[in-house]
PDB file of C-alpha atoms in Angstrom:
ATOM      1  CA  MET A   1      19.450  24.644  -9.300  1.00 48.00           C
ATOM      2  CA  PRO A   2      17.411  25.721 -12.303  1.00 61.00           C
ATOM      3  CA  ALA A   3      13.696  25.857 -11.532  1.00 67.00           C
ATOM      4  CA  TYR A   4      12.918  23.841 -14.680  1.00 65.00           C
ATOM      5  CA  ARG A   5      14.865  20.856 -13.353  1.00 71.00           C
ATOM      6  CA  LYS A   6      13.093  20.883  -9.992  1.00 76.00           C
ATOM      7  CA  ALA A   7       9.696  21.300 -11.664  1.00 76.00           C
ATOM      8  CA  SER A   8      10.424  18.462 -14.087  1.00 77.00           C
ATOM      9  CA  ILE A   9      11.404  16.150 -11.230  1.00 80.00           C
ATOM     10  CA  ARG A  10       8.184  17.035  -9.407  1.00 82.00           C
ATOM     11  CA  GLU A  11       6.164  16.314 -12.563  1.00 81.00           C
ATOM     12  CA  LEU A  12       7.896  12.945 -12.811  1.00 84.00           C
ATOM     13  CA  THR A  13       6.998  12.083  -9.207  1.00 85.00           C
ATOM     14  CA  GLN A  14       3.384  13.128  -9.832  1.00 85.00           C
ATOM     15  CA  ALA A  15       3.283  10.864 -12.886  1.00 84.00           C
ATOM     16  CA  ALA A  16       4.629   8.003 -10.758  1.00 85.00           C
ATOM     17  CA  ALA A  17       1.924   8.644  -8.154  1.00 84.00           C
ATOM     18  CA  ARG A  18      -0.780   8.581 -10.858  1.00 85.00           C
ATOM     19  CA  LEU A  19       0.523   5.128 -11.838  1.00 85.00           C
ATOM     20  CA  ASP A  20       0.229   3.986  -8.196  1.00 86.00           C
ATOM     21  CA  GLY A  21       3.996   4.231  -7.800  1.00 87.00           C
ATOM     22  CA  ARG A  22       5.784   5.403  -4.696  1.00 87.00           C
ATOM     23  CA  PHE A  23       8.508   7.936  -4.180  1.00 86.00           C
ATOM     24  CA  VAL A  24      10.436   9.319  -1.276  1.00 88.00           C
ATOM     25  CA  GLN A  25      12.154  12.699  -1.170  1.00 86.00           C
ATOM     26  CA  GLY A  26      14.737  14.040   1.239  1.00 88.00           C
ATOM     27  CA  VAL A  27      18.442  14.182   1.936  1.00 90.00           C
ATOM     28  CA  LEU A  28      20.280  10.925   1.145  1.00 92.00           C
ATOM     29  CA  ARG A  29      22.633   9.869   3.937  1.00 92.00           C
ATOM     30  CA  LYS A  30      24.093   6.764   5.528  1.00 93.00           C
ATOM     31  CA  ASP A  31      23.051   6.319   9.156  1.00 89.00           C
ATOM     32  CA  SER A  32      26.248   6.016  11.206  1.00 88.00           C
ATOM     33  CA  ASP A  33      24.599   3.899  13.924  1.00 88.00           C
ATOM     34  CA  SER A  34      22.835   1.269  11.814  1.00 88.00           C
ATOM     35  CA  GLY A  35      24.827   1.591   8.582  1.00 89.00           C
ATOM     36  CA  THR A  36      21.628   1.770   6.493  1.00 91.00           C
ATOM     37  CA  TRP A  37      20.936   4.269   3.764  1.00 94.00           C
ATOM     38  CA  MET A  38      18.274   6.822   4.664  1.00 93.00           C
ATOM     39  CA  ILE A  39      16.333   9.406   2.689  1.00 92.00           C
ATOM     40  CA  GLY A  40      15.133  11.910   5.243  1.00 90.00           C
ATOM     41  CA  ASN A  41      13.867   9.742   8.105  1.00 90.00           C
ATOM     42  CA  THR A  42      12.965   6.796   5.835  1.00 91.00           C
ATOM     43  CA  SER A  43      15.178   3.717   5.729  1.00 92.00           C
ATOM     44  CA  LEU A  44      15.643   2.576   2.139  1.00 91.00           C
ATOM     45  CA  ASP A  45      15.763  -1.055   3.299  1.00 90.00           C
ATOM     46  CA  GLU A  46      12.306  -0.755   4.851  1.00 89.00           C
ATOM     47  CA  TRP A  47      10.965   1.326   1.965  1.00 89.00           C
ATOM     48  CA  VAL A  48      11.870  -1.223  -0.746  1.00 90.00           C
ATOM     49  CA  ARG A  49      10.988  -4.277   1.370  1.00 91.00           C
ATOM     50  CA  ARG A  50       7.302  -3.831   0.388  1.00 89.00           C
ATOM     51  CA  ASP A  51       8.151  -4.772  -3.203  1.00 90.00           C
ATOM     52  CA  ASP A  52      10.537  -7.616  -2.418  1.00 92.00           C
ATOM     53  CA  GLY A  53      10.483 -10.228  -5.195  1.00 93.00           C
ATOM     54  CA  GLU A  54       8.800  -7.944  -7.776  1.00 91.00           C
ATOM     55  CA  GLU A  55      10.327  -6.385 -10.863  1.00 91.00           C
ATOM     56  CA  VAL A  56      10.804  -2.666 -10.156  1.00 88.00           C
ATOM     57  CA  THR A  57      12.357   0.471 -11.577  1.00 86.00           C
ATOM     58  CA  VAL A  58      14.230   2.811  -9.253  1.00 86.00           C
ATOM     59  CA  ILE A  59      15.030   6.354 -10.341  1.00 84.00           C
ATOM     60  CA  LEU A  60      17.346   8.449  -8.188  1.00 83.00           C
ATOM     61  CA  MET A  61      17.709  12.093  -9.189  1.00 79.00           C
ATOM     62  CA  SER A  62      19.576  14.822  -7.369  1.00 79.00           C
ATOM     63  CA  MET A  63      17.469  17.889  -6.650  1.00 75.00           C
ATOM     64  CA  GLU A  64      20.719  19.871  -6.350  1.00 73.00           C
ATOM     65  CA  GLU A  65      22.220  19.065  -9.756  1.00 65.00           C
ATOM     66  CA  GLY A  66      23.384  22.320 -11.302  1.00 67.00           C
ATOM     67  CA  ARG A  67      23.345  21.158 -14.913  1.00 67.00           C
ATOM     68  CA  PRO A  68      20.580  22.908 -16.879  1.00 70.00           C
ATOM     69  CA  LEU A  69      18.058  20.861 -18.824  1.00 73.00           C
ATOM     70  CA  GLU A  70      18.326  20.880 -22.587  1.00 81.00           C
ATOM     71  CA  LYS A  71      15.686  22.375 -24.830  1.00 88.00           C
ATOM     72  CA  ARG A  72      13.929  19.730 -26.868  1.00 90.00           C
ATOM     73  CA  THR A  73      11.656  19.853 -29.879  1.00 94.00           C
ATOM     74  CA  CYS A  74       8.279  18.176 -29.552  1.00 93.00           C
ATOM     75  CA  ARG A  75       7.824  15.488 -32.195  1.00 92.00           C
ATOM     76  CA  THR A  76       4.062  16.109 -32.194  1.00 92.00           C
ATOM     77  CA  CYS A  77       3.638  19.892 -32.407  1.00 94.00           C
ATOM     78  CA  GLY A  78       7.179  21.064 -33.220  1.00 93.00           C
ATOM     79  CA  ARG A  79       7.436  23.488 -30.280  1.00 94.00           C
ATOM     80  CA  GLU A  80      10.554  23.720 -28.138  1.00 94.00           C
ATOM     81  CA  TYR A  81      10.168  22.774 -24.484  1.00 89.00           C
ATOM     82  CA  ILE A  82      12.204  22.138 -21.361  1.00 83.00           C
ATOM     83  CA  GLY A  83      11.339  19.153 -19.190  1.00 77.00           C
ATOM     84  CA  TYR A  84      10.301  15.588 -19.796  1.00 75.00           C
ATOM     85  CA  GLU A  85       7.242  16.356 -21.944  1.00 83.00           C
ATOM     86  CA  CYS A  86       5.845  19.171 -24.045  1.00 89.00           C
ATOM     87  CA  SER A  87       3.644  21.310 -21.791  1.00 86.00           C
ATOM     88  CA  HIS A  88       1.512  22.467 -24.739  1.00 92.00           C
ATOM     89  CA  CYS A  89       0.652  18.919 -25.836  1.00 91.00           C
ATOM     90  CA  ARG A  90       0.153  17.852 -22.215  1.00 86.00           C
ATOM     91  CA  GLU A  91      -2.413  20.619 -21.646  1.00 89.00           C
ATOM     92  CA  ILE A  92      -4.272  19.728 -24.831  1.00 90.00           C
ATOM     93  CA  ARG A  93      -4.232  16.033 -23.891  1.00 86.00           C
ATOM     94  CA  TYR A  94      -5.653  16.817 -20.426  1.00 84.00           C
ATOM     95  CA  ARG A  95      -8.321  19.082 -21.915  1.00 88.00           C
ATOM     96  CA  LEU A  96      -9.396  16.479 -24.477  1.00 89.00           C
ATOM     97  CA  ARG A  97      -9.575  13.772 -21.800  1.00 86.00           C
ATOM     98  CA  GLY A  98     -11.665  15.997 -19.551  1.00 78.00           C
ATOM     99  CA  ARG A  99      -9.224  16.387 -16.671  1.00 63.00           C
TER     100      ARG A  99
END
């Protein structure tokens, strides 16, 4: 898998964590004994039960997808970038906010 894709997925999970979101990472499989879907050793039923009755967004992305990410043009600075946001503008935004 292209390193840009993996790095972009990790950036997305870090952004979710900054918003007090949760994520789980591991191999997706169906447990043959219980019939429940598992990611690593975490049961998805138990993992989502915490937010039962709330409006949620679930994003499932394969870490093994071989398709390369497209180059995009930043609508702010005009630079080309790969990923979900322009790294140049992100760095400037962090610097201006004192992070």
